Short mmCIF file of C-alpha atoms and ligand atoms in Angstrom, two decimals:
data_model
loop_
_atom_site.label_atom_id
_atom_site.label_comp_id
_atom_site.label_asym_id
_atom_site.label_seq_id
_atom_site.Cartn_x
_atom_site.Cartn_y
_atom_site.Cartn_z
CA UNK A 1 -62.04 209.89 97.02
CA UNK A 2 -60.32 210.51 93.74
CA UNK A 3 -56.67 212.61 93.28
CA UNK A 4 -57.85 216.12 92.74
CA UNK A 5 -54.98 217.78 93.13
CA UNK A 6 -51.07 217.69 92.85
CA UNK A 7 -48.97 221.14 94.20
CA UNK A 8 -45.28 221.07 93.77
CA UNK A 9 -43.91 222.61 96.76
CA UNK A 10 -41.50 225.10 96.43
CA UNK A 11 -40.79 225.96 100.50
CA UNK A 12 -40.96 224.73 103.46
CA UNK A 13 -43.55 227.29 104.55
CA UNK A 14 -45.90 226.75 101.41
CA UNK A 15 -46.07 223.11 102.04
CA UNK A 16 -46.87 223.09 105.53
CA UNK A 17 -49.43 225.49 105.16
CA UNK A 18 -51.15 223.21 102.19
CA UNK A 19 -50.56 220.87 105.01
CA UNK A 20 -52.85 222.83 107.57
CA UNK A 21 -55.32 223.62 104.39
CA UNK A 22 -55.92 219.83 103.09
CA UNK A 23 -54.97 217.75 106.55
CA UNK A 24 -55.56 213.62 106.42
CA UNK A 25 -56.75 214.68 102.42
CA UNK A 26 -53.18 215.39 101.71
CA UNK A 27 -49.91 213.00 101.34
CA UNK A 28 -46.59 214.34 100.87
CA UNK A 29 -44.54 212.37 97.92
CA UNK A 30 -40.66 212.58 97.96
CA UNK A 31 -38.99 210.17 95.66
CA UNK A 32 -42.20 208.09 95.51
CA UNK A 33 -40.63 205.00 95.93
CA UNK A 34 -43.35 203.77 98.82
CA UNK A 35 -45.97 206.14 98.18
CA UNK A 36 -46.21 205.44 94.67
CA UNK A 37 -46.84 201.72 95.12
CA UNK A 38 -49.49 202.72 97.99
CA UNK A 39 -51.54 204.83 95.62
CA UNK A 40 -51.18 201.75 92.65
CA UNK A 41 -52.36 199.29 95.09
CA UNK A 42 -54.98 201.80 96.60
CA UNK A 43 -53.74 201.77 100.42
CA UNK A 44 -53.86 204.96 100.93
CA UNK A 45 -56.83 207.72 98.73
CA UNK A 46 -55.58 211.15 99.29
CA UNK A 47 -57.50 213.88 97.41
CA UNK A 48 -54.24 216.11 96.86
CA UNK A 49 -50.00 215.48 96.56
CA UNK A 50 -47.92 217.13 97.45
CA UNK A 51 -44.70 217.12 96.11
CA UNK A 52 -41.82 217.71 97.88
CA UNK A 53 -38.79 216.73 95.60
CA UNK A 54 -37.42 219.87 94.52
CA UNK A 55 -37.19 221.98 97.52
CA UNK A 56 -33.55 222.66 97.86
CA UNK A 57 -33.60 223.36 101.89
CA UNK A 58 -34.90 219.84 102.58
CA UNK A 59 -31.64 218.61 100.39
CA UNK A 60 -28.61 219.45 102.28
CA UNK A 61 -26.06 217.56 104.44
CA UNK A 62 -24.44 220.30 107.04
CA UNK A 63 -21.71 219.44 108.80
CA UNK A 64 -22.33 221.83 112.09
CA UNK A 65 -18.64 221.08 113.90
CA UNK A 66 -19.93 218.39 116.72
CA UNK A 67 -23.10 217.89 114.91
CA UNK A 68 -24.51 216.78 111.11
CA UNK A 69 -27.74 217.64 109.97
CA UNK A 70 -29.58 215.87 107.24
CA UNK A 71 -32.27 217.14 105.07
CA UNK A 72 -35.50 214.75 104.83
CA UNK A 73 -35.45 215.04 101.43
CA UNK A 74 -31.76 213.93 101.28
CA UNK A 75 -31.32 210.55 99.09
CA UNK A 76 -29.61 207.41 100.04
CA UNK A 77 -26.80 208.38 97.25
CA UNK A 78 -26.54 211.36 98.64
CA UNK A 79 -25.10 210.04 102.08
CA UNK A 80 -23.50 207.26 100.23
CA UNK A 81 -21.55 209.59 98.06
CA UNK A 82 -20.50 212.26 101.11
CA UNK A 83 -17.29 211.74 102.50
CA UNK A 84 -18.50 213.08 106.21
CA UNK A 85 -20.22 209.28 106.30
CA UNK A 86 -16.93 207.35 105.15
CA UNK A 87 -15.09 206.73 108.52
CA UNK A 88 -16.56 206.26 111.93
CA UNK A 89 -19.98 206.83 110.26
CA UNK A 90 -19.60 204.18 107.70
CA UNK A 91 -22.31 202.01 108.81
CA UNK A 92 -25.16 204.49 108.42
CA UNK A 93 -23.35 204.33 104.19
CA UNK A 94 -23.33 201.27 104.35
CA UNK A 95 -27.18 200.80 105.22
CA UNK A 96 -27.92 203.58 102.72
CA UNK A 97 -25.96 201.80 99.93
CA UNK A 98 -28.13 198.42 100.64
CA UNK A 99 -31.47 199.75 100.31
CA UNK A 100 -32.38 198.26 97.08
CA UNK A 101 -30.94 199.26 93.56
CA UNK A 102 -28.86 202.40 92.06
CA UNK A 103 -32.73 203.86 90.81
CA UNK A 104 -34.21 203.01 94.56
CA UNK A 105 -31.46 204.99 95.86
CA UNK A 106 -31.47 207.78 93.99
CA UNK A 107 -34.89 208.49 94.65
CA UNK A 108 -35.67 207.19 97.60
CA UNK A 109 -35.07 209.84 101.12
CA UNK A 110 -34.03 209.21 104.86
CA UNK A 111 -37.36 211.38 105.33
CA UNK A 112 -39.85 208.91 103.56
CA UNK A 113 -37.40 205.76 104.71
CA UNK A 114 -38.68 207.17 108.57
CA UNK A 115 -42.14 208.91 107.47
CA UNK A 116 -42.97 205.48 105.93
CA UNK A 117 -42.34 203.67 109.22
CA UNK A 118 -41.65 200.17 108.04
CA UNK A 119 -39.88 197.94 110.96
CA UNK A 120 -37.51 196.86 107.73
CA UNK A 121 -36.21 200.72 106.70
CA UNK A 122 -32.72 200.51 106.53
CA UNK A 123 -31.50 204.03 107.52
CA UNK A 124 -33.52 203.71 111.16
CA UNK A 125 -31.33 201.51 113.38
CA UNK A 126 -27.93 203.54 112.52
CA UNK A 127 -29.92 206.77 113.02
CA UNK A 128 -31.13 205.22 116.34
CA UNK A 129 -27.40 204.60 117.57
CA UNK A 130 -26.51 207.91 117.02
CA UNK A 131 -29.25 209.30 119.24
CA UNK A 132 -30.71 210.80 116.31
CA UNK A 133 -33.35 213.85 116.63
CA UNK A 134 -36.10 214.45 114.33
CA UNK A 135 -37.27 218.22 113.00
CA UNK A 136 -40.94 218.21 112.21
CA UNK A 137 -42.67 221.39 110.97
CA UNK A 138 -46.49 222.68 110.69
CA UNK A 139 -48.08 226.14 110.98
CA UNK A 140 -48.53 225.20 114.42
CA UNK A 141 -44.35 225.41 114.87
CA UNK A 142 -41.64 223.38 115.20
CA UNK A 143 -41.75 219.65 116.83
CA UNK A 144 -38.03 217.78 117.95
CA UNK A 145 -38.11 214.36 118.69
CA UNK A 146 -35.92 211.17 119.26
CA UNK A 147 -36.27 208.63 116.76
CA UNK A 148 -36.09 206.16 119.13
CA UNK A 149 -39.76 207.86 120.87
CA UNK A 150 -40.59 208.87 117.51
CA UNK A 151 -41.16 204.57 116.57
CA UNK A 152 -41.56 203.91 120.08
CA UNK A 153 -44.62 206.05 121.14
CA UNK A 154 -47.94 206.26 118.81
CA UNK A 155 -48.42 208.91 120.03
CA UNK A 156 -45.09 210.78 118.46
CA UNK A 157 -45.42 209.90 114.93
CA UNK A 158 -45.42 212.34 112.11
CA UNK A 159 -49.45 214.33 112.22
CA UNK A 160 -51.06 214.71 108.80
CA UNK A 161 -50.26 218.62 109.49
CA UNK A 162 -46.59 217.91 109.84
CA UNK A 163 -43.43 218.04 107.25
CA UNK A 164 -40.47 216.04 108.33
CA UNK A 165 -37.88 218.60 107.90
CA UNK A 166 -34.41 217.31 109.23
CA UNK A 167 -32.62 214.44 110.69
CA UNK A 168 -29.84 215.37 113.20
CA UNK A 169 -27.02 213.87 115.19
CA UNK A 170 -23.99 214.32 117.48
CA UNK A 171 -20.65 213.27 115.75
CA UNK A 172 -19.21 209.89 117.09
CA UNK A 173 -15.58 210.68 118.87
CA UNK A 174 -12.75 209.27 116.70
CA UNK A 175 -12.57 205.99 118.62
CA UNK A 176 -16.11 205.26 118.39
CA UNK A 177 -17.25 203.47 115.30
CA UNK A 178 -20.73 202.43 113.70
CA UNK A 179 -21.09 199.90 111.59
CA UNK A 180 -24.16 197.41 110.17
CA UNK A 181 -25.08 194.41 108.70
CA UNK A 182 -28.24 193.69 106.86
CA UNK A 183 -29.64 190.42 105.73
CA UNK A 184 -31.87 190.63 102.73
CA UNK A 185 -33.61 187.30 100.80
CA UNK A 186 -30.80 187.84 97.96
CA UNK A 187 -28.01 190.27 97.18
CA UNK A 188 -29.35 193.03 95.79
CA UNK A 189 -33.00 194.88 95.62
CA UNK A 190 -33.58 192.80 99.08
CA UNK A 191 -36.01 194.39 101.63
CA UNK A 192 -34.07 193.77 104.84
CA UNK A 193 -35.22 190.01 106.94
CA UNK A 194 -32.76 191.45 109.64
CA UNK A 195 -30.58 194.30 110.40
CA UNK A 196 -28.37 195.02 113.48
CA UNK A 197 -26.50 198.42 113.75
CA UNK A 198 -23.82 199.00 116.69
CA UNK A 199 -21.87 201.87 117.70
CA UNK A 200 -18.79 201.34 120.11
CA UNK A 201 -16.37 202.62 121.97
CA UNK A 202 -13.40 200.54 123.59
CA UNK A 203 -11.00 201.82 126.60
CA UNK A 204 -7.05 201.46 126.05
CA UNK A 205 -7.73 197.96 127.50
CA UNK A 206 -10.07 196.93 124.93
CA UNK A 207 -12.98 196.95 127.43
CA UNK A 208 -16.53 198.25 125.62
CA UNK A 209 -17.33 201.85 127.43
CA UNK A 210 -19.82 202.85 125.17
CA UNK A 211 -21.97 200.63 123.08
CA UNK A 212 -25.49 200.88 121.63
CA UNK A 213 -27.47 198.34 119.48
CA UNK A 214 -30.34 198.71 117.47
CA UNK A 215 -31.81 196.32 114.83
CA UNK A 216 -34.74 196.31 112.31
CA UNK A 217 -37.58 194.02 111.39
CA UNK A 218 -36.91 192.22 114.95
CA UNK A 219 -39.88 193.52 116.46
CA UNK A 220 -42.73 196.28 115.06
CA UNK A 221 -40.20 198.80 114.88
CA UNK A 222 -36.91 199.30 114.81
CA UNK A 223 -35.41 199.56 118.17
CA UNK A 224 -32.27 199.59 120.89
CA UNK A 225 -31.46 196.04 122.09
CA UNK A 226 -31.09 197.61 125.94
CA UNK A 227 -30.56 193.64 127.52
CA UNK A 228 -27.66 193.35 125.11
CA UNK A 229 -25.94 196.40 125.55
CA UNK A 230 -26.25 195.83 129.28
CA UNK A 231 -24.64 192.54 129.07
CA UNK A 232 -21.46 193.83 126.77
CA UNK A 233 -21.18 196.94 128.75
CA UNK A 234 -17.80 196.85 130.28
CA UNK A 235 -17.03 193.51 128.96
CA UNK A 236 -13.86 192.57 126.44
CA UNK A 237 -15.14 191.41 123.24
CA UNK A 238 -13.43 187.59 124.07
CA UNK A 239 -15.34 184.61 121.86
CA UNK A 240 -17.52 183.94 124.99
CA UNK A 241 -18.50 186.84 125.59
CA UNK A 242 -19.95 187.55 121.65
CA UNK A 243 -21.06 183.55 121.81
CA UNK A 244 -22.92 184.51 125.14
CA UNK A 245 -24.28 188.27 123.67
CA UNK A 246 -25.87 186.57 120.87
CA UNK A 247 -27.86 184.54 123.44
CA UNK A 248 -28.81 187.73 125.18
CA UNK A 249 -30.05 188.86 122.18
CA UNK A 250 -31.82 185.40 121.08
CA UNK A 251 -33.68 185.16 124.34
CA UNK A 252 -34.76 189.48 123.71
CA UNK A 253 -35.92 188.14 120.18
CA UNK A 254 -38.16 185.49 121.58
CA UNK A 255 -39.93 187.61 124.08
CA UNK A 256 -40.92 189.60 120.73
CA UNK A 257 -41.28 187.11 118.29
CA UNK A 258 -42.12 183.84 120.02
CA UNK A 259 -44.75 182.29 117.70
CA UNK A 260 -43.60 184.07 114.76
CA UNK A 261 -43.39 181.95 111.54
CA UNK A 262 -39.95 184.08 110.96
CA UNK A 263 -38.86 183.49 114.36
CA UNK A 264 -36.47 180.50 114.09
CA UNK A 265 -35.22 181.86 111.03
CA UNK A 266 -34.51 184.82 112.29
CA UNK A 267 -32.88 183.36 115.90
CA UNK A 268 -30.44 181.78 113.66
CA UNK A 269 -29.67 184.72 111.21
CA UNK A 270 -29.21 187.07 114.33
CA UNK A 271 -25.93 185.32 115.20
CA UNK A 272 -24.40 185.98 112.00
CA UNK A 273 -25.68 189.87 111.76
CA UNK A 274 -24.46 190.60 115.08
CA UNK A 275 -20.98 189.37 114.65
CA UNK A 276 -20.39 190.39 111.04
CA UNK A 277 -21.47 193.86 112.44
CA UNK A 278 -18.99 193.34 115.44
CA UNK A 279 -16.26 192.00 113.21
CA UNK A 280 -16.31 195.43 111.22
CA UNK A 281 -16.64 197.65 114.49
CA UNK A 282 -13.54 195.51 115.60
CA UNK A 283 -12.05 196.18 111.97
CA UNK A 284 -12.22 200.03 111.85
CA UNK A 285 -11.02 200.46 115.69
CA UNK A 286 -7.90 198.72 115.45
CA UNK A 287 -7.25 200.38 112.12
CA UNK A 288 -7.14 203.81 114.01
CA UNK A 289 -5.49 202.59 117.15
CA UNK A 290 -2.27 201.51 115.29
C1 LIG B 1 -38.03 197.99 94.65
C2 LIG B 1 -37.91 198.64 96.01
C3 LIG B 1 -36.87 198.24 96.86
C4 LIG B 1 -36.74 198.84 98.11
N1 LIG B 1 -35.72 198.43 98.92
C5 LIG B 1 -35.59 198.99 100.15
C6 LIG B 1 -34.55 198.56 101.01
O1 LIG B 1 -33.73 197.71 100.69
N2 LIG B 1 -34.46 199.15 102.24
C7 LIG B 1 -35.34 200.13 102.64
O2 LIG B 1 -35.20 200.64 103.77
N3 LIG B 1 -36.35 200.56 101.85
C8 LIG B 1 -36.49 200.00 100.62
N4 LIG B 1 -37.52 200.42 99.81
C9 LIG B 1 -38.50 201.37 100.33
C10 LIG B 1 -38.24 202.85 99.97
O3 LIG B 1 -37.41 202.98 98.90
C11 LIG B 1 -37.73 203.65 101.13
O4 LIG B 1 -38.58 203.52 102.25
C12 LIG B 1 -37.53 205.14 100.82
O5 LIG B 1 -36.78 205.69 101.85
C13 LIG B 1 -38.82 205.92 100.70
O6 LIG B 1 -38.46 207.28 100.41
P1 LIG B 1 -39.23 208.14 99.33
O7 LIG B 1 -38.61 209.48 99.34
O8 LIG B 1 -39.31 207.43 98.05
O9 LIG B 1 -40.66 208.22 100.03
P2 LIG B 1 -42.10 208.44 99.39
O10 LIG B 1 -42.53 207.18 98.71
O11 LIG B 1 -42.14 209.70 98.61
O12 LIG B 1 -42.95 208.63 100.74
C14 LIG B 1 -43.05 207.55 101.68
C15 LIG B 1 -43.99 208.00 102.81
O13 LIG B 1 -43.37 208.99 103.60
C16 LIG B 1 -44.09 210.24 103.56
N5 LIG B 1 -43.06 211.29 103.47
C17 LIG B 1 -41.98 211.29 102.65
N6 LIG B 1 -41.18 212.36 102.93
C18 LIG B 1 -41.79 213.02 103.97
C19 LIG B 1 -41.44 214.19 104.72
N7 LIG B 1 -40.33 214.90 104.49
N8 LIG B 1 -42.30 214.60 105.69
C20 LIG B 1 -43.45 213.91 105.95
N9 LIG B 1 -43.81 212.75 105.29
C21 LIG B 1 -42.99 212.34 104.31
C22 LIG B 1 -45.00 210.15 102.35
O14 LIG B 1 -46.17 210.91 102.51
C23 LIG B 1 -45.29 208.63 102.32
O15 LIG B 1 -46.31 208.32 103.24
C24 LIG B 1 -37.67 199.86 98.54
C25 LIG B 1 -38.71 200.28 97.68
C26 LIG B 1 -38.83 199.67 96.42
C27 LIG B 1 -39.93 200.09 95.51
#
């Protein structure tokens, strides 16, 4: 089936009803950056595109008081550049800003990093920390999801009648911080081996009271590391305890990826992820407790 036809979208509305017209014929393209090389490599044969990039209401970055909502069609630089995601929230910049290279970025969205659904996308495990909700649209109406059940469940992910409108979350408190750490097989333009995002919250005596944990490309999608955060929860973050967590989350990694050529590459590159992550959590909240 050969490209017939490419519509530049100009609403919301107008592409989801091309959406409902063309179904499993159509493929949305944002910055490209994925679907592009799909198309060049024939993966995928859609008869019609449609493109996305210029619709202004997919583009924003609202700061709602307890809440910030991002549009899917929002670019890495965007969040990297917006001073709502320099603080508390500087791990989700900090994925953004090591996705790739300064062209990747500009281009490339949050909505086709998650629409894409690689287990490597670098925007999904801070997203998944911050309880993160997806809004999907189609004629049919509007769909909210988790991101966690959005990767989790099949059955959730994005229907060839559906636009992936907005990304939302719940602010972090002041004393909560998230932070990441990514390796990639060199520096720059790296598609991530590992990542590990954490968000956490410590109690006047340093004891963790909140903490979640996701990581990418350590399973088939990118997911909450439940054994680990159960182990750390109420714990102070002493040497043995972060020597022990990594084992936690060693032992997780085998259930997943026992077998794996990548596993015992990966068992050892978990330790340092996890505490360079930690190390800049610890960082940040003794900065604002002084
Ligand atoms: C050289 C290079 C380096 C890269 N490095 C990284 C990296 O380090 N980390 C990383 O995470 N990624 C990386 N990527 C992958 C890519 O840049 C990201 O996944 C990016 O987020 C894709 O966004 P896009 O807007 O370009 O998506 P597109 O290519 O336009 O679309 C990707 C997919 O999502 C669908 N889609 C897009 N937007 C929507 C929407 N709003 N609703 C419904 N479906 C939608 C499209 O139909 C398509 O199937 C790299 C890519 C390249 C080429």
């Amino acid at each position: 089936m050969a490209l017939e036809e490419v519509y530049k979208g100009e609403n919301v509305d107008e592409v989801v009803e091309l959406l409902d017209k063309y179904g499993k014929d159509a493929k949305i393209i944002a910055g490209g950056t994925d679907i592009v090389i799909d198309l060049r490599n024939n993966r995928i044969d859609p008869k019609v595109l449609i493109d996305i990039s210029s619709i202004e209401e997919l583009k924003g970055i609202k700061d709602k008081g307890e809440y910030i909502e991002i549009g899917a069609g929002v670019s890495f630089t965007q969040v990297v550049e917006n001073p709502l995601f320099e603080r508390n929230l500087y791990g989700l910049n900090k994925a953004c800003h090591m996705v790739g290279s300064p062209q990747i970025r500009n281009k490339g969205t949050l909505g086709g990093n998650i629409a894409n659904g690689s287990p490597a996308a670098d925007s999904i495990p801070p997203l998944i920390c911050l309880n993160s909700t997806l809004i999907l649209k189609s004629v049919r109406g509007r769909r909210e999801i988790s991101i966690e059940d959005y990767y989790k469940d099949e059955n959730e992910k994005i229907r060839p009648d559906e636009l992936l409108v907005s990304i939302g979350f719940k602010k972090p408190k002041e004393n909560q911080v998230l932070s990441f750490a990514k390796l990639g097989l060199r520096k720059a333009l790296a598609i991530s081996r590992l990542s590990i995002a954490i968000l956490v919250e410590l109690d006047e005596e340093g004891k963790i009271i909140n903490i979640e944990v996701a990581s990418g490309s350590l399973g088939k999608y990118p997911m909450r590391e439940l054994e680990l955060e159960q182990f750390l929860l109420g714990k102070k973050l002493e040497d043995s305890t972060v020597d022990e967590g990594v084992l936690v989350l060693q032992r997780a990694m085998e259930k997943r990826l026992a077998g794996r050529s990548t596993f015992p590459y990966k068992r050892v590159a978990v330790d340092r992820m996890f505490r360079e992550a930690l190390e800049e959590a610890m960082k940040y909240l003794d900065e604002v407790r002084l």
